[in-house]
mmCIF file of C-alpha atoms and ligand atoms in Angstrom:
data_model
loop_
_atom_site.group_PDB
_atom_site.id
_atom_site.type_symbol
_atom_site.label_atom_id
_atom_site.label_comp_id
_atom_site.label_asym_id
_atom_site.label_seq_id
_atom_site.Cartn_x
_atom_site.Cartn_y
_atom_site.Cartn_z
ATOM 1 C CA MET A 10 -0.805 -20.739 -29.151
ATOM 2 C CA VAL A 11 0.220 -17.216 -30.153
ATOM 3 C CA ILE A 12 -0.749 -14.272 -27.989
ATOM 4 C CA THR A 13 -2.833 -12.527 -30.639
ATOM 5 C CA ALA A 14 -5.292 -15.460 -30.729
ATOM 6 C CA VAL A 15 -6.313 -15.205 -27.085
ATOM 7 C CA GLN A 16 -9.040 -12.583 -27.009
ATOM 8 C CA GLU A 17 -11.472 -15.115 -25.508
ATOM 9 C CA LEU A 18 -9.066 -16.504 -22.907
ATOM 10 C CA THR A 19 -10.392 -16.201 -19.334
ATOM 11 C CA ILE A 20 -9.074 -17.051 -15.901
ATOM 12 C CA ASN A 21 -10.556 -20.021 -14.028
ATOM 13 C CA SER A 22 -13.036 -18.403 -11.611
ATOM 14 C CA ARG A 23 -13.695 -21.608 -9.620
ATOM 15 C CA ARG A 24 -9.996 -22.274 -9.069
ATOM 16 C CA LEU A 25 -9.423 -18.659 -8.012
ATOM 17 C CA GLN A 26 -12.361 -18.839 -5.605
ATOM 18 C CA ASP A 27 -11.087 -22.086 -4.067
ATOM 19 C CA ASP A 28 -7.743 -20.371 -3.468
ATOM 20 C CA PHE A 29 -9.458 -17.357 -1.945
ATOM 21 C CA ASN A 30 -11.518 -19.501 0.432
ATOM 22 C CA GLU A 31 -8.497 -21.526 1.530
ATOM 23 C CA LEU A 32 -6.306 -18.492 2.085
ATOM 24 C CA SER A 33 -9.094 -16.700 3.989
ATOM 25 C CA ASN A 34 -9.021 -19.519 6.566
ATOM 26 C CA ILE A 35 -5.362 -18.834 7.346
ATOM 27 C CA GLY A 36 -5.309 -16.342 10.206
ATOM 28 C CA ALA A 37 -9.113 -16.277 10.357
ATOM 29 C CA THR A 38 -10.419 -14.630 13.529
ATOM 30 C CA VAL A 39 -13.891 -14.071 14.935
ATOM 31 C CA GLY A 40 -16.387 -12.148 12.847
ATOM 32 C CA ASP A 41 -15.048 -13.176 9.449
ATOM 33 C CA ALA A 42 -11.829 -11.200 9.868
ATOM 34 C CA VAL A 43 -8.256 -12.205 9.118
ATOM 35 C CA SER A 44 -5.093 -11.399 11.058
ATOM 36 C CA ARG A 45 -2.021 -12.229 9.036
ATOM 37 C CA LEU A 46 0.379 -9.688 10.471
ATOM 38 C CA ALA A 47 3.653 -9.590 8.572
ATOM 39 C CA LEU A 48 6.161 -12.235 9.759
ATOM 40 C CA SER A 49 3.645 -13.721 12.246
ATOM 41 C CA ASN A 50 2.909 -17.447 12.383
ATOM 42 C CA GLU A 51 -0.227 -16.814 10.323
ATOM 43 C CA ASP A 52 1.713 -14.852 7.686
ATOM 44 C CA LEU A 53 4.338 -17.605 7.468
ATOM 45 C CA GLU A 54 1.543 -20.172 7.155
ATOM 46 C CA GLY A 55 0.003 -18.078 4.356
ATOM 47 C CA ARG A 56 3.337 -17.981 2.539
ATOM 48 C CA ALA A 57 3.811 -21.748 2.933
ATOM 49 C CA TRP A 58 0.328 -22.211 1.489
ATOM 50 C CA PHE A 59 1.179 -19.863 -1.415
ATOM 51 C CA ALA A 60 4.419 -21.775 -2.113
ATOM 52 C CA SER A 61 2.515 -25.077 -2.235
ATOM 53 C CA ARG A 62 -0.047 -23.589 -4.679
ATOM 54 C CA ILE A 63 2.848 -22.428 -6.875
ATOM 55 C CA GLU A 64 4.454 -25.871 -6.891
ATOM 56 C CA GLU A 65 1.108 -27.545 -7.502
ATOM 57 C CA ALA A 66 0.679 -25.348 -10.603
ATOM 58 C CA GLY A 67 4.068 -26.466 -11.943
ATOM 59 C CA LEU A 68 5.549 -22.984 -11.549
ATOM 60 C CA LEU A 69 8.876 -22.020 -9.991
ATOM 61 C CA VAL A 70 8.991 -20.764 -6.416
ATOM 62 C CA ARG A 71 11.262 -17.771 -5.940
ATOM 63 C CA ASP A 72 12.051 -15.954 -2.711
ATOM 64 C CA ASP A 73 14.483 -13.173 -1.957
ATOM 65 C CA ASP A 74 16.438 -11.688 0.939
ATOM 66 C CA VAL A 75 13.529 -9.582 2.237
ATOM 67 C CA GLY A 76 11.049 -12.441 2.194
ATOM 68 C CA ASN A 77 9.181 -11.538 -0.996
ATOM 69 C CA LEU A 78 7.731 -14.770 -2.376
ATOM 70 C CA SER A 79 6.940 -15.313 -6.050
ATOM 71 C CA ALA A 80 5.609 -17.744 -8.612
ATOM 72 C CA VAL A 81 7.564 -17.655 -11.857
ATOM 73 C CA LEU A 82 6.542 -18.887 -15.290
ATOM 74 C CA VAL A 83 9.737 -19.057 -17.308
ATOM 75 C CA SER A 84 9.752 -17.904 -20.925
ATOM 76 C CA ARG A 85 11.479 -19.919 -23.615
ATOM 77 C CA LYS A 86 12.931 -16.706 -25.007
ATOM 78 C CA GLN A 87 16.562 -16.204 -24.110
ATOM 79 C CA ASP A 88 17.409 -13.010 -22.213
ATOM 80 C CA ALA A 89 13.706 -12.436 -21.557
ATOM 81 C CA LYS A 90 12.703 -9.650 -19.178
ATOM 82 C CA THR A 91 10.276 -10.301 -16.322
ATOM 83 C CA PHE A 92 6.742 -8.927 -16.199
ATOM 84 C CA LEU A 93 5.677 -8.689 -12.579
ATOM 85 C CA MET A 94 2.181 -8.817 -11.059
ATOM 86 C CA GLY A 95 1.067 -9.059 -7.461
ATOM 87 C CA SER A 96 0.439 -7.314 -4.154
ATOM 88 C CA HIS A 97 0.644 -8.511 -0.510
ATOM 89 C CA LEU A 98 -0.677 -11.419 1.570
ATOM 90 C CA ASP A 99 -0.190 -9.764 4.965
ATOM 91 C CA SER A 100 -3.068 -7.976 6.680
ATOM 92 C CA VAL A 101 -3.724 -5.487 9.476
ATOM 93 C CA PRO A 102 -5.037 -6.928 12.780
ATOM 94 C CA ASN A 103 -8.615 -8.135 12.275
ATOM 95 C CA GLY A 104 -8.577 -6.891 8.708
ATOM 96 C CA GLY A 105 -10.501 -8.024 5.661
ATOM 97 C CA LYS A 106 -9.869 -10.978 3.372
ATOM 98 C CA PHE A 107 -9.576 -8.979 0.165
ATOM 99 C CA ASP A 108 -6.995 -6.232 0.753
ATOM 100 C CA GLY A 109 -3.753 -7.336 -0.891
ATOM 101 C CA ALA A 110 -4.561 -11.039 -0.961
ATOM 102 C CA ILE A 111 -6.836 -10.789 -3.971
ATOM 103 C CA GLY A 112 -4.085 -9.059 -5.980
ATOM 104 C CA VAL A 113 -1.614 -11.882 -5.306
ATOM 105 C CA LEU A 114 -4.156 -14.617 -6.051
ATOM 106 C CA CYS A 115 -5.301 -12.981 -9.308
ATOM 107 C CA ALA A 116 -1.658 -12.693 -10.384
ATOM 108 C CA LEU A 117 -1.064 -16.387 -9.672
ATOM 109 C CA GLU A 118 -4.245 -17.268 -11.556
ATOM 110 C CA CYS A 119 -3.047 -15.259 -14.588
ATOM 111 C CA LEU A 120 0.172 -17.324 -14.636
ATOM 112 C CA ARG A 121 -1.743 -20.615 -14.393
ATOM 113 C CA THR A 122 -4.065 -19.502 -17.200
ATOM 114 C CA VAL A 123 -1.147 -18.645 -19.486
ATOM 115 C CA LYS A 124 0.612 -21.930 -18.666
ATOM 116 C CA GLU A 125 -2.512 -23.996 -19.271
ATOM 117 C CA ALA A 126 -3.131 -22.295 -22.636
ATOM 118 C CA GLU A 127 0.511 -22.998 -23.533
ATOM 119 C CA LEU A 128 1.009 -19.416 -24.656
ATOM 120 C CA ASP A 129 4.429 -18.582 -25.955
ATOM 121 C CA ILE A 130 5.207 -15.460 -23.927
ATOM 122 C CA PRO A 131 8.353 -13.421 -24.722
ATOM 123 C CA VAL A 132 8.863 -12.494 -21.044
ATOM 124 C CA HIS A 133 9.064 -14.378 -17.771
ATOM 125 C CA LEU A 134 5.896 -13.894 -15.722
ATOM 126 C CA GLU A 135 6.172 -13.436 -11.968
ATOM 127 C CA ALA A 136 3.365 -13.284 -9.375
ATOM 128 C CA ILE A 137 4.730 -11.728 -6.180
ATOM 129 C CA ASP A 138 3.742 -11.364 -2.518
ATOM 130 C CA PHE A 139 5.551 -8.333 -1.046
ATOM 131 C CA THR A 140 6.579 -8.549 2.623
ATOM 132 C CA ASP A 141 4.889 -6.274 5.206
ATOM 133 C CA GLU A 142 3.036 -3.895 2.925
ATOM 134 C CA GLU A 143 0.750 -3.025 5.843
ATOM 135 C CA GLY A 144 3.565 -1.859 8.116
ATOM 136 C CA THR A 145 3.290 -4.218 11.076
ATOM 137 C CA TRP A 146 7.042 -3.609 11.389
ATOM 138 C CA GLN A 147 8.050 -1.384 8.480
ATOM 139 C CA SER A 148 5.608 -0.369 5.726
ATOM 140 C CA PHE A 149 6.574 -1.605 2.260
ATOM 141 C CA PHE A 150 9.519 -3.569 3.644
ATOM 142 C CA GLY A 151 9.364 -5.998 0.708
ATOM 143 C CA SER A 152 8.937 -3.471 -2.100
ATOM 144 C CA LEU A 153 11.599 -1.163 -0.604
ATOM 145 C CA GLY A 154 13.999 -4.129 -0.539
ATOM 146 C CA PHE A 155 13.027 -5.101 -4.081
ATOM 147 C CA THR A 156 13.867 -1.606 -5.349
ATOM 148 C CA GLY A 157 17.075 -1.290 -3.292
ATOM 149 C CA LYS A 158 15.689 1.508 -1.126
ATOM 150 C CA LEU A 159 15.877 -0.332 2.169
ATOM 151 C CA GLN A 160 18.268 1.480 4.491
ATOM 152 C CA ALA A 161 19.647 0.797 7.962
ATOM 153 C CA SER A 162 17.108 3.304 9.304
ATOM 154 C CA HIS A 163 14.279 1.064 8.078
ATOM 155 C CA LEU A 164 15.653 -1.767 10.212
ATOM 156 C CA ASN A 165 16.205 0.425 13.264
ATOM 157 C CA ASP A 166 12.954 2.362 13.163
ATOM 158 C CA ALA A 167 10.290 -0.341 13.431
ATOM 159 C CA GLU A 168 6.691 0.462 14.367
ATOM 160 C CA GLN A 169 7.225 -1.936 17.259
ATOM 161 C CA ASP A 170 10.362 -2.864 19.198
ATOM 162 C CA ASN A 171 13.457 -3.036 16.950
ATOM 163 C CA GLY A 172 14.757 -6.130 18.740
ATOM 164 C CA ALA A 173 11.467 -7.936 18.231
ATOM 165 C CA PHE A 174 11.587 -6.911 14.544
ATOM 166 C CA ARG A 175 14.975 -8.589 14.156
ATOM 167 C CA VAL A 176 13.746 -11.725 15.884
ATOM 168 C CA ALA A 177 10.717 -11.796 13.569
ATOM 169 C CA LEU A 178 12.986 -11.350 10.528
ATOM 170 C CA PHE A 179 15.299 -14.181 11.593
ATOM 171 C CA ARG A 180 12.307 -16.424 12.275
ATOM 172 C CA ALA A 181 11.169 -15.810 8.685
ATOM 173 C CA GLY A 182 14.666 -16.605 7.389
ATOM 174 C CA ILE A 183 15.503 -12.953 6.616
ATOM 175 C CA ARG A 184 18.971 -11.775 7.703
ATOM 176 C CA PRO A 185 19.039 -8.025 8.392
ATOM 177 C CA THR A 186 22.626 -7.807 7.104
ATOM 178 C CA GLU A 187 21.672 -9.253 3.730
ATOM 179 C CA VAL A 188 18.530 -7.314 2.791
ATOM 180 C CA GLN A 189 20.430 -5.277 0.163
ATOM 181 C CA ARG A 190 20.757 -8.456 -1.882
ATOM 182 C CA ALA A 191 17.016 -8.368 -2.600
ATOM 183 C CA LYS A 192 17.483 -5.458 -5.038
ATOM 184 C CA ARG A 193 16.496 -6.409 -8.544
ATOM 185 C CA ASN A 194 17.928 -5.018 -11.748
ATOM 186 C CA PRO A 195 15.297 -2.698 -13.303
ATOM 187 C CA ASP A 196 16.723 -3.405 -16.773
ATOM 188 C CA GLU A 197 15.516 -6.984 -16.373
ATOM 189 C CA LEU A 198 11.937 -5.942 -15.561
ATOM 190 C CA ALA A 199 9.293 -5.225 -18.200
ATOM 191 C CA GLY A 200 6.595 -3.816 -15.905
ATOM 192 C CA PHE A 201 4.566 -4.189 -12.715
ATOM 193 C CA LEU A 202 0.793 -4.528 -12.564
ATOM 194 C CA GLU A 203 -1.086 -4.562 -9.243
ATOM 195 C CA LEU A 204 -4.751 -5.374 -8.791
ATOM 196 C CA HIS A 205 -6.292 -4.138 -5.533
ATOM 197 C CA ILE A 206 -9.639 -3.342 -3.958
ATOM 198 C CA GLU A 207 -10.416 0.366 -4.189
ATOM 199 C CA GLN A 208 -10.896 0.970 -0.400
ATOM 200 C CA SER A 209 -13.095 3.996 -1.193
ATOM 201 C CA GLU A 210 -16.541 4.055 -2.786
ATOM 202 C CA THR A 211 -15.949 6.052 -5.958
ATOM 203 C CA LEU A 212 -16.424 3.076 -8.318
ATOM 204 C CA ALA A 213 -19.562 1.823 -6.571
ATOM 205 C CA LYS A 214 -21.140 5.294 -6.562
ATOM 206 C CA VAL A 215 -20.787 5.749 -10.312
ATOM 207 C CA GLU A 216 -21.366 2.039 -11.013
ATOM 208 C CA LYS A 217 -18.047 1.345 -12.721
ATOM 209 C CA GLN A 218 -16.370 -2.016 -12.414
ATOM 210 C CA ILE A 219 -12.743 -1.125 -13.095
ATOM 211 C CA GLY A 220 -10.739 1.793 -11.731
ATOM 212 C CA ILE A 221 -7.619 2.674 -13.697
ATOM 213 C CA VAL A 222 -5.281 4.295 -11.178
ATOM 214 C CA THR A 223 -3.572 7.368 -12.608
ATOM 215 C CA LYS A 224 -1.766 8.554 -9.464
ATOM 216 C CA ILE A 225 -1.084 7.431 -5.938
ATOM 217 C CA VAL A 226 -1.042 10.234 -3.400
ATOM 218 C CA GLY A 227 2.174 11.392 -1.794
ATOM 219 C CA ARG A 228 2.312 11.323 1.965
ATOM 220 C CA SER A 229 4.191 13.266 4.589
ATOM 221 C CA THR A 230 4.182 12.669 8.339
ATOM 222 C CA TYR A 231 5.330 15.133 11.008
ATOM 223 C CA ASN A 232 5.876 14.980 14.753
ATOM 224 C CA PHE A 233 4.939 18.274 16.420
ATOM 225 C CA ASN A 234 5.892 18.993 20.038
ATOM 226 C CA PHE A 235 4.232 21.978 21.719
ATOM 227 C CA TYR A 236 6.237 23.016 24.792
ATOM 228 C CA GLY A 237 4.390 24.833 27.589
ATOM 229 C CA GLU A 238 4.824 24.955 31.348
ATOM 230 C CA ALA A 239 3.393 22.644 33.997
ATOM 231 C CA THR A 240 1.799 24.822 36.692
ATOM 232 C CA HIS A 241 -1.165 24.556 39.044
ATOM 233 C CA ALA A 242 -4.242 24.696 36.844
ATOM 234 C CA ALA A 243 -6.373 26.524 39.402
ATOM 235 C CA THR A 244 -3.975 28.916 41.068
ATOM 236 C CA THR A 245 -1.988 30.060 38.020
ATOM 237 C CA SER A 246 -3.628 33.087 36.478
ATOM 238 C CA ARG A 247 -5.252 32.265 33.140
ATOM 239 C CA TYR A 248 -3.097 34.926 31.494
ATOM 240 C CA LYS A 249 0.089 33.306 32.791
ATOM 241 C CA GLN A 250 -0.757 29.775 31.814
ATOM 242 C CA ARG A 251 1.296 28.301 28.989
ATOM 243 C CA ASP A 252 -0.928 25.420 27.996
ATOM 244 C CA ALA A 253 0.592 23.079 25.403
ATOM 245 C CA LEU A 254 -2.653 21.213 24.807
ATOM 246 C CA GLN A 255 -4.647 24.369 24.082
ATOM 247 C CA ALA A 256 -2.123 25.343 21.420
ATOM 248 C CA ALA A 257 -2.199 21.830 19.963
ATOM 249 C CA SER A 258 -6.006 21.835 19.875
ATOM 250 C CA ARG A 259 -6.060 25.183 18.104
ATOM 251 C CA PHE A 260 -3.548 23.811 15.591
ATOM 252 C CA ILE A 261 -5.582 20.661 14.880
ATOM 253 C CA THR A 262 -8.745 22.655 14.215
ATOM 254 C CA ALA A 263 -6.880 25.224 12.107
ATOM 255 C CA MET A 264 -5.148 22.596 9.956
ATOM 256 C CA HIS A 265 -8.465 20.918 9.140
ATOM 257 C CA ASP A 266 -9.974 24.318 8.239
ATOM 258 C CA MET A 267 -6.951 25.009 6.014
ATOM 259 C CA ALA A 268 -7.290 21.676 4.211
ATOM 260 C CA GLN A 269 -11.021 22.090 3.724
ATOM 261 C CA GLU A 270 -10.727 25.623 2.362
ATOM 262 C CA ASP A 271 -7.520 25.489 0.329
ATOM 263 C CA TYR A 272 -6.788 21.838 -0.488
ATOM 264 C CA PRO A 273 -10.028 20.036 -1.358
ATOM 265 C CA ALA A 274 -8.057 17.219 -3.015
ATOM 266 C CA GLY A 275 -5.714 16.907 -0.027
ATOM 267 C CA VAL A 276 -6.016 15.090 3.277
ATOM 268 C CA VAL A 277 -4.743 16.016 6.754
ATOM 269 C CA ASN A 278 -5.122 13.961 9.893
ATOM 270 C CA CYS A 279 -3.958 13.938 13.483
ATOM 271 C CA GLY A 280 -4.385 10.529 15.071
ATOM 272 C CA ASN A 281 -2.207 10.661 18.201
ATOM 273 C CA VAL A 282 -1.985 13.229 20.952
ATOM 274 C CA HIS A 283 0.186 12.583 24.008
ATOM 275 C CA VAL A 284 0.016 15.050 26.845
ATOM 276 C CA GLN A 285 2.408 15.495 29.760
ATOM 277 C CA PRO A 286 2.195 15.418 32.690
ATOM 278 C CA GLY A 287 -1.326 14.123 31.997
ATOM 279 C CA ALA A 288 -2.982 15.290 35.214
ATOM 280 C CA TYR A 289 -6.264 17.185 35.158
ATOM 281 C CA SER A 290 -5.087 19.602 37.825
ATOM 282 C CA VAL A 291 -1.862 20.533 36.036
ATOM 283 C CA VAL A 292 -1.491 22.762 32.994
ATOM 284 C CA PRO A 293 -0.077 20.535 30.196
ATOM 285 C CA LYS A 294 3.618 21.227 29.628
ATOM 286 C CA LEU A 295 3.935 19.095 26.506
ATOM 287 C CA ALA A 296 1.555 18.057 23.731
ATOM 288 C CA SER A 297 3.055 15.712 21.123
ATOM 289 C CA LEU A 298 1.117 15.116 17.933
ATOM 290 C CA ARG A 299 1.720 13.040 14.865
ATOM 291 C CA VAL A 300 0.150 14.607 11.804
ATOM 292 C CA GLU A 301 0.047 13.394 8.251
ATOM 293 C CA CYS A 302 -0.932 15.065 5.009
ATOM 294 C CA ARG A 303 -1.514 13.566 1.584
ATOM 295 C CA HIS A 304 -1.873 14.980 -1.918
ATOM 296 C CA HIS A 305 -1.510 13.528 -5.393
ATOM 297 C CA ASP A 306 0.509 16.548 -6.594
ATOM 298 C CA ASP A 307 3.982 16.619 -5.021
ATOM 299 C CA ALA A 308 4.403 20.395 -5.355
ATOM 300 C CA ILE A 309 1.085 20.991 -3.587
ATOM 301 C CA LEU A 310 2.050 18.438 -0.928
ATOM 302 C CA SER A 311 5.228 20.435 -0.244
ATOM 303 C CA GLU A 312 3.158 23.620 0.013
ATOM 304 C CA MET A 313 0.806 21.908 2.484
ATOM 305 C CA GLU A 314 3.797 20.822 4.561
ATOM 306 C CA SER A 315 5.242 24.351 4.849
ATOM 307 C CA ARG A 316 1.844 25.790 5.700
ATOM 308 C CA LEU A 317 1.331 23.144 8.408
ATOM 309 C CA VAL A 318 4.644 24.073 10.030
ATOM 310 C CA ARG A 319 3.813 27.819 9.849
ATOM 311 C CA LEU A 320 0.380 27.176 11.300
ATOM 312 C CA ALA A 321 1.866 25.242 14.224
ATOM 313 C CA GLN A 322 4.265 28.138 14.908
ATOM 314 C CA GLU A 323 1.398 30.664 14.837
ATOM 315 C CA CYS A 324 -0.698 28.572 17.242
ATOM 316 C CA ALA A 325 2.280 28.162 19.574
ATOM 317 C CA LYS A 326 2.925 31.903 19.496
ATOM 318 C CA HIS A 327 -0.710 32.644 20.300
ATOM 319 C CA HIS A 328 -0.322 30.664 23.538
ATOM 320 C CA HIS A 329 3.231 31.959 24.319
ATOM 321 C CA LEU A 330 4.799 28.563 23.649
ATOM 322 C CA THR A 331 7.427 27.077 21.425
ATOM 323 C CA VAL A 332 6.906 24.212 19.001
ATOM 324 C CA SER A 333 9.217 21.806 17.175
ATOM 325 C CA ALA A 334 8.357 20.114 13.883
ATOM 326 C CA LYS A 335 10.126 17.016 12.634
ATOM 327 C CA ASN A 336 9.381 15.294 9.367
ATOM 328 C CA VAL A 337 9.474 11.542 10.012
ATOM 329 C CA LEU A 338 8.294 10.201 6.679
ATOM 330 C CA ARG A 339 8.084 11.586 3.141
ATOM 331 C CA ARG A 340 6.791 9.434 0.348
ATOM 332 C CA ALA A 341 6.487 11.101 -3.050
ATOM 333 C CA ALA A 342 3.285 10.982 -5.065
ATOM 334 C CA ALA A 343 3.489 8.376 -7.822
ATOM 335 C CA GLU A 344 2.414 8.615 -11.452
ATOM 336 C CA MET A 345 1.360 5.402 -13.119
ATOM 337 C CA ASN A 346 2.816 4.553 -16.526
ATOM 338 C CA PRO A 347 0.746 6.200 -19.349
ATOM 339 C CA LYS A 348 1.308 3.360 -21.827
ATOM 340 C CA MET A 349 0.102 0.815 -19.317
ATOM 341 C CA LEU A 350 -2.913 2.981 -18.425
ATOM 342 C CA LYS A 351 -3.860 3.172 -22.109
ATOM 343 C CA THR A 352 -3.568 -0.593 -22.435
ATOM 344 C CA ILE A 353 -5.858 -1.178 -19.419
ATOM 345 C CA THR A 354 -8.350 1.280 -20.942
ATOM 346 C CA ASP A 355 -8.186 -0.502 -24.335
ATOM 347 C CA VAL A 356 -8.728 -3.892 -22.669
ATOM 348 C CA CYS A 357 -11.758 -2.585 -20.734
ATOM 349 C CA GLN A 358 -13.234 -1.251 -23.985
ATOM 350 C CA GLN A 359 -12.525 -4.455 -25.926
ATOM 351 C CA HIS A 360 -14.116 -6.583 -23.187
ATOM 352 C CA GLY A 361 -17.059 -4.287 -22.461
ATOM 353 C CA ARG A 362 -15.971 -3.451 -18.901
ATOM 354 C CA SER A 363 -17.134 -0.140 -17.441
ATOM 355 C CA HIS A 364 -14.127 1.831 -16.259
ATOM 356 C CA MET A 365 -12.873 5.202 -15.056
ATOM 357 C CA PRO A 366 -9.575 6.885 -14.139
ATOM 358 C CA ILE A 367 -9.099 7.114 -10.387
ATOM 359 C CA ILE A 368 -6.625 8.505 -7.822
ATOM 360 C CA SER A 369 -5.519 6.225 -4.993
ATOM 361 C CA TYR A 370 -5.531 7.880 -1.582
ATOM 362 C CA ALA A 371 -3.986 4.774 0.011
ATOM 363 C CA GLY A 372 -0.371 3.729 -0.463
ATOM 364 C CA HIS A 373 0.462 0.579 -2.408
ATOM 365 C CA ASP A 374 3.516 -1.413 -3.452
ATOM 366 C CA ALA A 375 3.036 0.082 -6.957
ATOM 367 C CA GLN A 376 3.910 3.468 -5.428
ATOM 368 C CA ILE A 377 7.319 2.168 -4.374
ATOM 369 C CA LEU A 378 7.889 0.319 -7.653
ATOM 370 C CA SER A 379 6.769 3.089 -10.051
ATOM 371 C CA PRO A 380 10.064 5.055 -10.124
ATOM 372 C CA PHE A 381 11.901 1.737 -10.636
ATOM 373 C CA VAL A 382 9.838 -0.051 -13.278
ATOM 374 C CA PRO A 383 6.806 1.000 -15.417
ATOM 375 C CA SER A 384 3.873 0.373 -13.070
ATOM 376 C CA ALA A 385 0.072 0.478 -13.126
ATOM 377 C CA MET A 386 -2.848 -0.486 -10.907
ATOM 378 C CA ILE A 387 -6.313 -1.894 -11.477
ATOM 379 C CA PHE A 388 -8.921 -1.129 -8.807
ATOM 380 C CA ILE A 389 -12.077 -3.142 -8.245
ATOM 381 C CA PRO A 390 -15.027 -1.861 -6.158
ATOM 382 C CA SER A 391 -15.114 -2.071 -2.355
ATOM 383 C CA LYS A 392 -18.607 -2.286 -0.855
ATOM 384 C CA GLY A 393 -19.250 0.880 1.146
ATOM 385 C CA GLY A 394 -15.630 1.914 0.632
ATOM 386 C CA ILE A 395 -14.741 -0.139 3.729
ATOM 387 C CA SER A 396 -11.345 -1.794 4.184
ATOM 388 C CA HIS A 397 -9.031 -2.839 7.045
ATOM 389 C CA SER A 398 -12.185 -4.295 8.577
ATOM 390 C CA PRO A 399 -14.028 -7.629 8.554
ATOM 391 C CA LYS A 400 -16.801 -5.734 6.720
ATOM 392 C CA GLU A 401 -14.484 -5.378 3.701
ATOM 393 C CA PHE A 402 -16.291 -6.921 0.720
ATOM 394 C CA THR A 403 -15.992 -7.094 -3.061
ATOM 395 C CA GLU A 404 -18.488 -8.922 -5.302
ATOM 396 C CA TRP A 405 -17.000 -12.067 -6.807
ATOM 397 C CA GLU A 406 -17.972 -11.016 -10.336
ATOM 398 C CA ASP A 407 -15.935 -7.830 -9.888
ATOM 399 C CA ILE A 408 -12.912 -9.874 -8.811
ATOM 400 C CA VAL A 409 -13.231 -12.098 -11.882
ATOM 401 C CA ALA A 410 -13.646 -9.028 -14.123
ATOM 402 C CA GLY A 411 -10.520 -7.475 -12.571
ATOM 403 C CA ALA A 412 -8.521 -10.681 -12.984
ATOM 404 C CA ASN A 413 -9.489 -10.936 -16.650
ATOM 405 C CA VAL A 414 -8.627 -7.288 -17.287
ATOM 406 C CA MET A 415 -5.293 -7.996 -15.591
ATOM 407 C CA LEU A 416 -4.707 -11.070 -17.760
ATOM 408 C CA HIS A 417 -5.410 -9.286 -21.048
ATOM 409 C CA THR A 418 -3.551 -6.123 -20.047
ATOM 410 C CA MET A 419 -0.497 -8.239 -19.332
ATOM 411 C CA LEU A 420 -0.880 -10.192 -22.595
ATOM 412 C CA GLN A 421 -1.179 -7.018 -24.663
ATOM 413 C CA LEU A 422 1.709 -5.324 -22.889
ATOM 414 C CA VAL A 423 4.101 -8.243 -23.227
ATOM 415 C CA SER A 424 3.166 -8.757 -26.866
ATOM 416 C CA LYS A 425 4.279 -5.192 -27.657
ATOM 417 C CA SER A 426 6.830 -5.115 -24.802
ATOM 418 C CA VAL A 427 6.443 -2.278 -22.269
HETATM 419 ZN ZN1 ZN B 4 -3.364 -3.448 0.424
#
């Protein structure tokens, strides 16, 4: 069959749902949650299950040196490029069943649909599961390896113990010394398309079924240390106290006021505060905070970063303290590929799917891939905007709509070659 004669082609909803139900049982915990932490037994079981689905469908199983696992449908065309679709099968602890997993399963279903229809596609199709998107050990480990951006620091700066990270890698068959070999050649890739739940409630509020992601916010994380002096809290005169926690508290309130007033499209958050010596009778000598800010415009993100540092210095000065600021992570905002966005929009119009452009405030593998290969994302609604929770839910009809938009977007893109 030729690609232009496939307007009515649809994915197999029952088969996709069977996959979803089976996968949801792997790592299932109480309360309808799943825990498939990257490189855990449950994650490895999920991958083994994915590999068996790939083989069952008559597709090729491909894995790489960072543990990314793919289904490949090989084109008959010589020197064909690869069009990539997918997301991640790992989850946060007691997370939902939809985040990441649905993007991988829809990608696999698109490949099976194309194979079954015997379409003659001028590119190889690949449905990929990226390792540790959620950051159990190192966020975007798989997509960073895929794009050749994995550095020694990523292996020595794990969220948990670095030694345990290495053990987990070895257990999954990943050798830390060989992760550079996972880098793919961008000239051999035609594009990357990721389907994901929205994780906010914009689509549901305006009753649109498909979100066409235009940008993914950039993100910057800082460690601030406010240095005061530990003295007796009752006998030291109030005017002599150098209270690190008071300065930190002032800073937290001020940074939220700044974001609210000057950066309505930005986000700031402080989620950890560690105080030393941590005794109620002693003036805090040290308050350590980790703060992150996000914005979809990189220049504005940089401006937010400098203002945060200035604000911390002003708050420290107010309390006669010093403060240090260290940037520990900087991920640039990502622009999705305009040609791919137009194709998703055209497909939604042709198939009568309600749609809207949308900005992603969460990070995704597409953010890492976008500077490397033309990339785009399709969002489907999340009930109540809830994710990373057992309450995460997306209507099945929205998943099927998303999968079909994905299928036809891919078909149109590969027929005109991205
Ligand atoms: Zn995700």
